[in-house]
mmCIF file of C-alpha atoms in Angstrom:
data_model
loop_
_atom_site.group_PDB
_atom_site.id
_atom_site.type_symbol
_atom_site.label_atom_id
_atom_site.label_comp_id
_atom_site.label_asym_id
_atom_site.label_seq_id
_atom_site.Cartn_x
_atom_site.Cartn_y
_atom_site.Cartn_z
ATOM 1 C CA MET J 1 51.239 3.529 10.371
ATOM 2 C CA SER J 2 52.830 5.113 6.884
ATOM 3 C CA ALA J 3 56.296 6.968 7.151
ATOM 4 C CA ILE J 4 56.245 10.593 5.382
ATOM 5 C CA LEU J 5 57.915 10.526 2.580
ATOM 6 C CA MET J 6 61.230 13.178 2.348
ATOM 7 C CA ASP J 7 60.650 15.274 -1.308
ATOM 8 C CA GLY J 8 64.324 15.724 -2.426
ATOM 9 C CA LYS J 9 63.178 16.607 -5.785
ATOM 10 C CA ALA J 10 60.783 19.264 -4.308
ATOM 11 C CA LEU J 11 63.529 20.650 -2.009
ATOM 12 C CA SER J 12 66.218 20.256 -4.762
ATOM 13 C CA ALA J 13 64.000 22.819 -6.795
ATOM 14 C CA LYS J 14 63.677 24.928 -4.156
ATOM 15 C CA VAL J 15 67.634 25.217 -3.062
ATOM 16 C CA ARG J 16 68.166 25.713 -7.219
ATOM 17 C CA GLY J 17 66.063 28.864 -6.981
ATOM 18 C CA LYS J 18 67.666 30.365 -4.134
ATOM 19 C CA ILE J 19 71.078 29.444 -6.017
ATOM 20 C CA LEU J 20 69.885 31.067 -9.008
ATOM 21 C CA GLU J 21 69.204 34.419 -7.336
ATOM 22 C CA GLU J 22 72.484 34.313 -5.499
ATOM 23 C CA THR J 23 74.119 33.288 -9.469
ATOM 24 C CA HIS J 24 72.235 36.718 -10.668
ATOM 25 C CA CYS J 25 73.437 38.861 -7.582
ATOM 26 C CA LEU J 26 77.067 37.925 -8.279
ATOM 27 C CA GLU J 27 77.149 38.247 -12.134
ATOM 28 C CA GLN J 28 76.463 42.110 -11.164
ATOM 29 C CA THR J 29 80.023 42.026 -9.829
ATOM 30 C CA GLY J 30 81.381 40.438 -12.993
ATOM 31 C CA VAL J 31 81.766 36.783 -11.775
ATOM 32 C CA ARG J 32 79.675 34.340 -13.035
ATOM 33 C CA PRO J 33 80.135 30.141 -11.450
ATOM 34 C CA GLY J 34 81.986 27.891 -13.715
ATOM 35 C CA LEU J 35 81.843 24.095 -13.417
ATOM 36 C CA ALA J 36 84.113 21.961 -15.061
ATOM 37 C CA VAL J 37 83.122 18.008 -15.394
ATOM 38 C CA ILE J 38 85.567 15.580 -16.573
ATOM 39 C CA LEU J 39 84.599 12.003 -17.728
ATOM 40 C CA VAL J 40 86.902 9.855 -18.662
ATOM 41 C CA GLY J 41 85.502 6.220 -20.626
ATOM 42 C CA GLU J 42 82.184 5.385 -21.238
ATOM 43 C CA ASP J 43 80.560 4.236 -17.695
ATOM 44 C CA PRO J 44 76.689 4.432 -18.496
ATOM 45 C CA ALA J 45 75.744 5.560 -14.947
ATOM 46 C CA SER J 46 78.394 8.314 -15.279
ATOM 47 C CA GLN J 47 77.184 9.540 -18.280
ATOM 48 C CA VAL J 48 73.646 9.787 -16.622
ATOM 49 C CA TYR J 49 75.142 11.808 -13.714
ATOM 50 C CA VAL J 50 77.154 14.420 -16.030
ATOM 51 C CA ARG J 51 74.214 14.675 -18.062
ATOM 52 C CA ASN J 52 72.253 15.843 -14.977
ATOM 53 C CA LYS J 53 75.071 17.934 -13.932
ATOM 54 C CA GLU J 54 75.183 19.641 -17.103
ATOM 55 C CA LYS J 55 70.863 20.128 -16.625
ATOM 56 C CA ALA J 56 71.624 21.706 -13.119
ATOM 57 C CA CYS J 57 74.164 24.132 -14.560
ATOM 58 C CA VAL J 58 71.919 25.916 -16.819
ATOM 59 C CA GLU J 59 68.885 25.673 -13.909
ATOM 60 C CA CYS J 60 71.524 27.618 -11.731
ATOM 61 C CA GLY J 61 72.766 29.867 -14.509
ATOM 62 C CA PHE J 62 76.229 28.548 -14.179
ATOM 63 C CA TYR J 63 79.136 28.513 -17.158
ATOM 64 C CA SER J 64 79.871 25.089 -17.492
ATOM 65 C CA GLU J 65 82.985 22.856 -19.645
ATOM 66 C CA LYS J 66 82.593 19.391 -20.423
ATOM 67 C CA TYR J 67 85.833 17.307 -21.097
ATOM 68 C CA VAL J 68 85.017 13.589 -22.309
ATOM 69 C CA LEU J 69 88.136 11.896 -22.487
ATOM 70 C CA PRO J 70 88.868 8.239 -23.923
ATOM 71 C CA ALA J 71 89.086 5.335 -21.794
ATOM 72 C CA GLU J 72 92.652 4.999 -22.506
ATOM 73 C CA THR J 73 93.431 8.189 -21.616
ATOM 74 C CA THR J 74 96.966 7.786 -19.551
ATOM 75 C CA GLN J 75 97.051 9.569 -15.858
ATOM 76 C CA ASP J 76 99.528 11.960 -16.893
ATOM 77 C CA GLU J 77 97.473 13.119 -19.765
ATOM 78 C CA LEU J 78 94.448 13.445 -16.949
ATOM 79 C CA LEU J 79 96.788 15.511 -14.648
ATOM 80 C CA GLY J 80 97.578 17.691 -17.609
ATOM 81 C CA LEU J 81 94.026 18.895 -18.206
ATOM 82 C CA VAL J 82 93.338 19.498 -14.153
ATOM 83 C CA ASP J 83 96.313 21.595 -14.137
ATOM 84 C CA GLU J 84 94.871 23.748 -17.132
ATOM 85 C CA LEU J 85 91.637 23.648 -15.012
ATOM 86 C CA ASN J 86 93.166 24.770 -11.743
ATOM 87 C CA HIS J 87 94.860 27.493 -13.168
ATOM 88 C CA ASN J 88 91.510 28.540 -15.816
ATOM 89 C CA GLU J 89 89.780 31.669 -14.109
ATOM 90 C CA ARG J 90 86.866 31.256 -15.170
ATOM 91 C CA ILE J 91 86.458 27.353 -13.566
ATOM 92 C CA HIS J 92 85.698 27.859 -9.936
ATOM 93 C CA GLY J 93 84.823 24.124 -9.658
ATOM 94 C CA ILE J 94 86.483 20.775 -11.154
ATOM 95 C CA LEU J 95 84.504 17.609 -11.015
ATOM 96 C CA CYS J 96 86.181 14.777 -12.230
ATOM 97 C CA GLN J 97 83.821 11.753 -12.478
ATOM 98 C CA LEU J 98 84.586 8.537 -10.504
ATOM 99 C CA PRO J 99 85.040 5.321 -10.975
ATOM 100 C CA LEU J 100 87.884 6.280 -13.442
ATOM 101 C CA PRO J 101 89.829 3.799 -15.842
ATOM 102 C CA LYS J 102 92.216 1.269 -13.866
ATOM 103 C CA GLN J 103 95.425 3.065 -15.521
ATOM 104 C CA ILE J 104 94.847 5.924 -13.376
ATOM 105 C CA SER J 105 95.159 6.887 -9.811
ATOM 106 C CA GLU J 106 92.176 8.138 -8.589
ATOM 107 C CA GLU J 107 93.888 9.470 -5.261
ATOM 108 C CA ALA J 108 96.555 10.989 -7.670
ATOM 109 C CA VAL J 109 93.867 12.841 -9.521
ATOM 110 C CA ILE J 110 91.860 14.253 -6.349
ATOM 111 C CA ALA J 111 95.033 15.156 -4.701
ATOM 112 C CA ALA J 112 95.378 17.281 -8.143
ATOM 113 C CA ILE J 113 92.401 19.266 -7.777
ATOM 114 C CA ASP J 114 93.230 22.540 -6.174
ATOM 115 C CA PRO J 115 91.153 22.356 -3.028
ATOM 116 C CA LYS J 116 89.430 25.707 -3.561
ATOM 117 C CA LYS J 117 88.243 23.910 -6.495
ATOM 118 C CA ASP J 118 87.597 20.759 -5.153
ATOM 119 C CA VAL J 119 83.535 21.298 -5.319
ATOM 120 C CA ASP J 120 82.917 17.633 -4.460
ATOM 121 C CA ALA J 121 85.294 18.231 -1.106
ATOM 122 C CA PHE J 122 87.278 14.779 -1.540
ATOM 123 C CA HIS J 123 90.904 16.661 -1.752
ATOM 124 C CA PRO J 124 92.588 15.155 1.771
ATOM 125 C CA SER J 125 93.127 18.859 2.804
ATOM 126 C CA ASN J 126 89.151 19.455 2.774
ATOM 127 C CA VAL J 127 88.400 15.982 4.470
ATOM 128 C CA GLY J 128 90.812 17.307 7.056
ATOM 129 C CA ARG J 129 88.901 20.440 7.421
ATOM 130 C CA ILE J 130 85.564 18.595 7.898
ATOM 131 C CA MET J 131 86.869 16.439 10.580
ATOM 132 C CA ILE J 132 87.709 19.514 12.568
ATOM 133 C CA GLY J 133 84.482 21.262 11.619
ATOM 134 C CA ASP J 134 86.257 24.412 9.934
ATOM 135 C CA TYR J 135 85.485 23.800 6.119
ATOM 136 C CA ASP J 136 84.709 25.547 2.813
ATOM 137 C CA PHE J 137 82.758 22.508 1.071
ATOM 138 C CA LEU J 138 80.809 19.470 2.309
ATOM 139 C CA PRO J 139 80.694 16.142 0.351
ATOM 140 C CA CYS J 140 77.788 16.562 -1.952
ATOM 141 C CA THR J 141 75.357 13.351 -1.109
ATOM 142 C CA PRO J 142 75.971 13.955 3.023
ATOM 143 C CA ALA J 143 75.189 17.655 2.875
ATOM 144 C CA GLY J 144 72.085 17.201 0.677
ATOM 145 C CA VAL J 145 71.037 14.621 3.677
ATOM 146 C CA MET J 146 71.627 17.477 6.215
ATOM 147 C CA GLU J 147 69.691 19.726 4.273
ATOM 148 C CA LEU J 148 66.561 17.046 3.834
ATOM 149 C CA LEU J 149 66.633 16.452 8.007
ATOM 150 C CA ASP J 150 66.716 20.629 8.447
ATOM 151 C CA GLU J 151 63.488 20.796 5.924
ATOM 152 C CA TYR J 152 61.481 18.545 8.041
ATOM 153 C CA GLY J 153 62.825 19.692 11.346
ATOM 154 C CA ILE J 154 64.769 16.653 12.184
ATOM 155 C CA ASP J 155 67.620 17.966 14.578
ATOM 156 C CA PRO J 156 70.052 15.217 15.051
ATOM 157 C CA LYS J 157 70.974 17.035 18.342
ATOM 158 C CA GLY J 158 70.911 14.246 21.369
ATOM 159 C CA LYS J 159 69.753 11.674 19.173
ATOM 160 C CA ARG J 160 70.975 8.113 18.072
ATOM 161 C CA CYS J 161 72.562 8.429 14.584
ATOM 162 C CA VAL J 162 73.558 4.736 12.860
ATOM 163 C CA VAL J 163 75.275 5.215 9.293
ATOM 164 C CA ILE J 164 75.833 1.849 8.150
ATOM 165 C CA GLY J 165 78.654 2.088 5.572
ATOM 166 C CA ARG J 166 81.815 3.744 5.831
ATOM 167 C CA SER J 167 83.288 5.091 2.678
ATOM 168 C CA ASN J 168 85.054 8.097 2.110
ATOM 169 C CA ILE J 169 82.539 9.674 -0.052
ATOM 170 C CA VAL J 170 79.162 9.189 2.034
ATOM 171 C CA GLY J 171 79.627 6.804 5.288
ATOM 172 C CA LYS J 172 82.615 8.717 7.088
ATOM 173 C CA PRO J 173 81.597 12.419 6.243
ATOM 174 C CA MET J 174 77.973 11.766 6.757
ATOM 175 C CA SER J 175 78.940 10.784 10.565
ATOM 176 C CA MET J 176 80.991 13.618 11.077
ATOM 177 C CA LEU J 177 78.047 16.040 10.126
ATOM 178 C CA LEU J 178 75.595 14.596 12.335
ATOM 179 C CA LEU J 179 78.494 14.225 15.014
ATOM 180 C CA HIS J 180 78.997 18.329 14.473
ATOM 181 C CA ARG J 181 75.546 18.585 14.885
ATOM 182 C CA HIS J 182 75.658 16.842 18.507
ATOM 183 C CA GLY J 183 74.267 13.532 17.184
ATOM 184 C CA THR J 184 75.664 10.567 19.031
ATOM 185 C CA VAL J 185 76.614 8.584 16.000
ATOM 186 C CA THR J 186 77.684 4.777 15.552
ATOM 187 C CA ILE J 187 79.151 3.614 11.942
ATOM 188 C CA CYS J 188 78.268 0.304 10.932
ATOM 189 C CA HIS J 189 79.841 -1.933 8.111
ATOM 190 C CA SER J 190 80.260 -5.155 6.628
ATOM 191 C CA ARG J 191 81.754 -6.735 10.127
ATOM 192 C CA THR J 192 79.837 -5.303 12.612
ATOM 193 C CA GLU J 193 78.389 -7.559 14.903
ATOM 194 C CA ASN J 194 74.676 -7.820 15.754
ATOM 195 C CA LEU J 195 73.752 -5.055 12.990
ATOM 196 C CA ALA J 196 70.184 -4.838 13.180
ATOM 197 C CA GLU J 197 69.948 -4.754 16.668
ATOM 198 C CA ILE J 198 72.395 -1.605 16.512
ATOM 199 C CA CYS J 199 70.181 -0.172 13.878
ATOM 200 C CA ARG J 200 66.711 -0.542 15.958
ATOM 201 C CA GLU J 201 68.302 1.742 18.482
ATOM 202 C CA ALA J 202 68.745 4.693 16.000
ATOM 203 C CA ASP J 203 66.455 7.869 15.681
ATOM 204 C CA ILE J 204 67.855 8.631 12.738
ATOM 205 C CA LEU J 205 69.491 5.759 10.350
ATOM 206 C CA VAL J 206 71.329 6.727 7.055
ATOM 207 C CA ALA J 207 71.755 3.355 4.845
ATOM 208 C CA ALA J 208 74.660 3.873 2.230
ATOM 209 C CA VAL J 209 75.867 0.194 1.879
ATOM 210 C CA GLY J 210 75.103 -0.164 -2.102
ATOM 211 C CA ARG J 211 73.062 -3.416 -1.296
ATOM 212 C CA ALA J 212 69.465 -3.538 -2.617
ATOM 213 C CA ASN J 213 66.652 -3.937 -0.068
ATOM 214 C CA PHE J 214 69.349 -4.616 3.021
ATOM 215 C CA VAL J 215 67.483 -2.465 5.548
ATOM 216 C CA THR J 216 64.100 -4.464 6.196
ATOM 217 C CA PRO J 217 61.567 -3.597 8.490
ATOM 218 C CA ASP J 218 62.430 -5.457 11.668
ATOM 219 C CA MET J 219 65.832 -3.629 11.681
ATOM 220 C CA VAL J 220 63.971 -0.289 12.353
ATOM 221 C CA LYS J 221 63.198 1.357 15.117
ATOM 222 C CA PRO J 222 59.168 2.709 15.073
ATOM 223 C CA GLY J 223 58.826 5.960 14.154
ATOM 224 C CA ALA J 224 62.714 6.674 13.068
ATOM 225 C CA ALA J 225 63.885 8.453 10.277
ATOM 226 C CA VAL J 226 65.298 6.887 7.599
ATOM 227 C CA ILE J 227 67.808 8.162 4.849
ATOM 228 C CA ASP J 228 68.462 5.790 1.663
ATOM 229 C CA VAL J 229 71.376 6.422 0.167
ATOM 230 C CA GLY J 230 71.416 3.598 -1.884
ATOM 231 C CA MET J 231 71.229 3.853 -6.028
ATOM 232 C CA ASN J 232 71.168 0.064 -7.327
ATOM 233 C CA ARG J 233 69.666 -1.454 -10.439
ATOM 234 C CA VAL J 234 67.546 -4.608 -9.841
ATOM 235 C CA ASP J 235 65.767 -5.810 -13.210
ATOM 236 C CA GLY J 236 66.381 -2.695 -14.998
ATOM 237 C CA LYS J 237 64.377 -0.590 -11.827
ATOM 238 C CA LEU J 238 66.039 1.895 -9.752
ATOM 239 C CA CYS J 239 65.972 1.154 -6.036
ATOM 240 C CA GLY J 240 67.260 2.059 -3.086
ATOM 241 C CA ASP J 241 69.374 -0.098 0.140
ATOM 242 C CA VAL J 242 66.316 -0.024 2.084
ATOM 243 C CA ASP J 243 63.374 -2.043 1.396
ATOM 244 C CA PRO J 244 60.283 0.220 0.731
ATOM 245 C CA ALA J 245 58.258 -1.659 3.520
ATOM 246 C CA VAL J 246 60.246 -0.248 5.934
ATOM 247 C CA ALA J 247 57.527 2.850 5.575
ATOM 248 C CA GLU J 248 55.028 0.777 7.363
ATOM 249 C CA VAL J 249 57.555 1.299 10.580
ATOM 250 C CA ALA J 250 59.532 4.730 10.161
ATOM 251 C CA GLY J 251 58.320 8.228 10.645
ATOM 252 C CA TYR J 252 60.536 9.617 7.827
ATOM 253 C CA MET J 253 61.665 8.298 4.809
ATOM 254 C CA THR J 254 63.395 9.126 1.799
ATOM 255 C CA PRO J 255 62.252 7.419 -1.595
ATOM 256 C CA VAL J 256 64.667 6.011 -3.974
ATOM 257 C CA PRO J 257 64.189 7.928 -6.222
ATOM 258 C CA GLY J 258 63.474 11.037 -5.236
ATOM 259 C CA GLY J 259 64.743 11.621 -2.390
ATOM 260 C CA VAL J 260 68.851 12.090 -1.938
ATOM 261 C CA GLY J 261 69.701 11.447 -5.404
ATOM 262 C CA PRO J 262 68.241 15.053 -6.529
ATOM 263 C CA MET J 263 69.947 16.938 -3.358
ATOM 264 C CA THR J 264 73.534 15.637 -4.366
ATOM 265 C CA ILE J 265 73.631 17.344 -7.530
ATOM 266 C CA THR J 266 72.135 20.415 -5.871
ATOM 267 C CA MET J 267 74.894 20.325 -3.288
ATOM 268 C CA LEU J 268 77.095 20.461 -6.039
ATOM 269 C CA MET J 269 75.975 23.485 -7.276
ATOM 270 C CA LYS J 270 75.484 24.725 -3.835
ATOM 271 C CA ASN J 271 79.421 24.304 -3.518
ATOM 272 C CA THR J 272 80.331 25.714 -6.727
ATOM 273 C CA LEU J 273 78.689 28.763 -5.816
ATOM 274 C CA LYS J 274 80.473 29.200 -3.010
ATOM 275 C CA ALA J 275 83.631 28.834 -4.466
ATOM 276 C CA ALA J 276 82.985 31.262 -7.119
ATOM 277 C CA GLN J 277 82.115 33.755 -4.165
ATOM 278 C CA LYS J 278 85.244 33.003 -2.248
#
């Protein structure tokens, strides 16, 4: 058996096409979705992400602004820019690329972004709304995972779902979205005992641990859907948290690259469109 590969690139193109249509409709009312992206410092991976976000804005017909600040930027300077963008009517979404230099508190910056423009869904009030199931925006990577599951007809309802990783950006919100869809969810992490045994029970296994090839075939239930959120570089090559050999056991699997990655940026576009519509 070889897993069906879940094509995030193809789904991303389809969703962006729908976003472009809705953008054209919105423009008839005099509103064009606007996204501001802030990059502090010269982190190479962040620079790549920002370029990809700019490209996505063009594809979706959005107005965009990019602010590249030096690594020595102070917290007050960055908060001042965020405040300006909060009051800028052309900007509907604000994204500050993480990580930030050590002199700047990520928590302070996230808290300073207007929740109505928080298209990353990191603001504490948006996180709280996700917990209770009454949200405007979803964190982009977990939202992309849910779109992929829907596209391939994989319904979490009644299924055993295991999420490896408990980050605020992926692991925790991912578990909540699966729970909202009536999955029975287990969150695993570095201190989980009998991890492989727990993973083998999963009908849907989400790996978001940040360790290359961490999930091996012996950890996967035959026929399971395996979602690889990992983005690691080994010898200059991009690879996920899931060993490619898992494809021989799983029923469905997301490739790296070309799986969850393209969907993450597309969900950012979807959130920005929603912010403009509201």
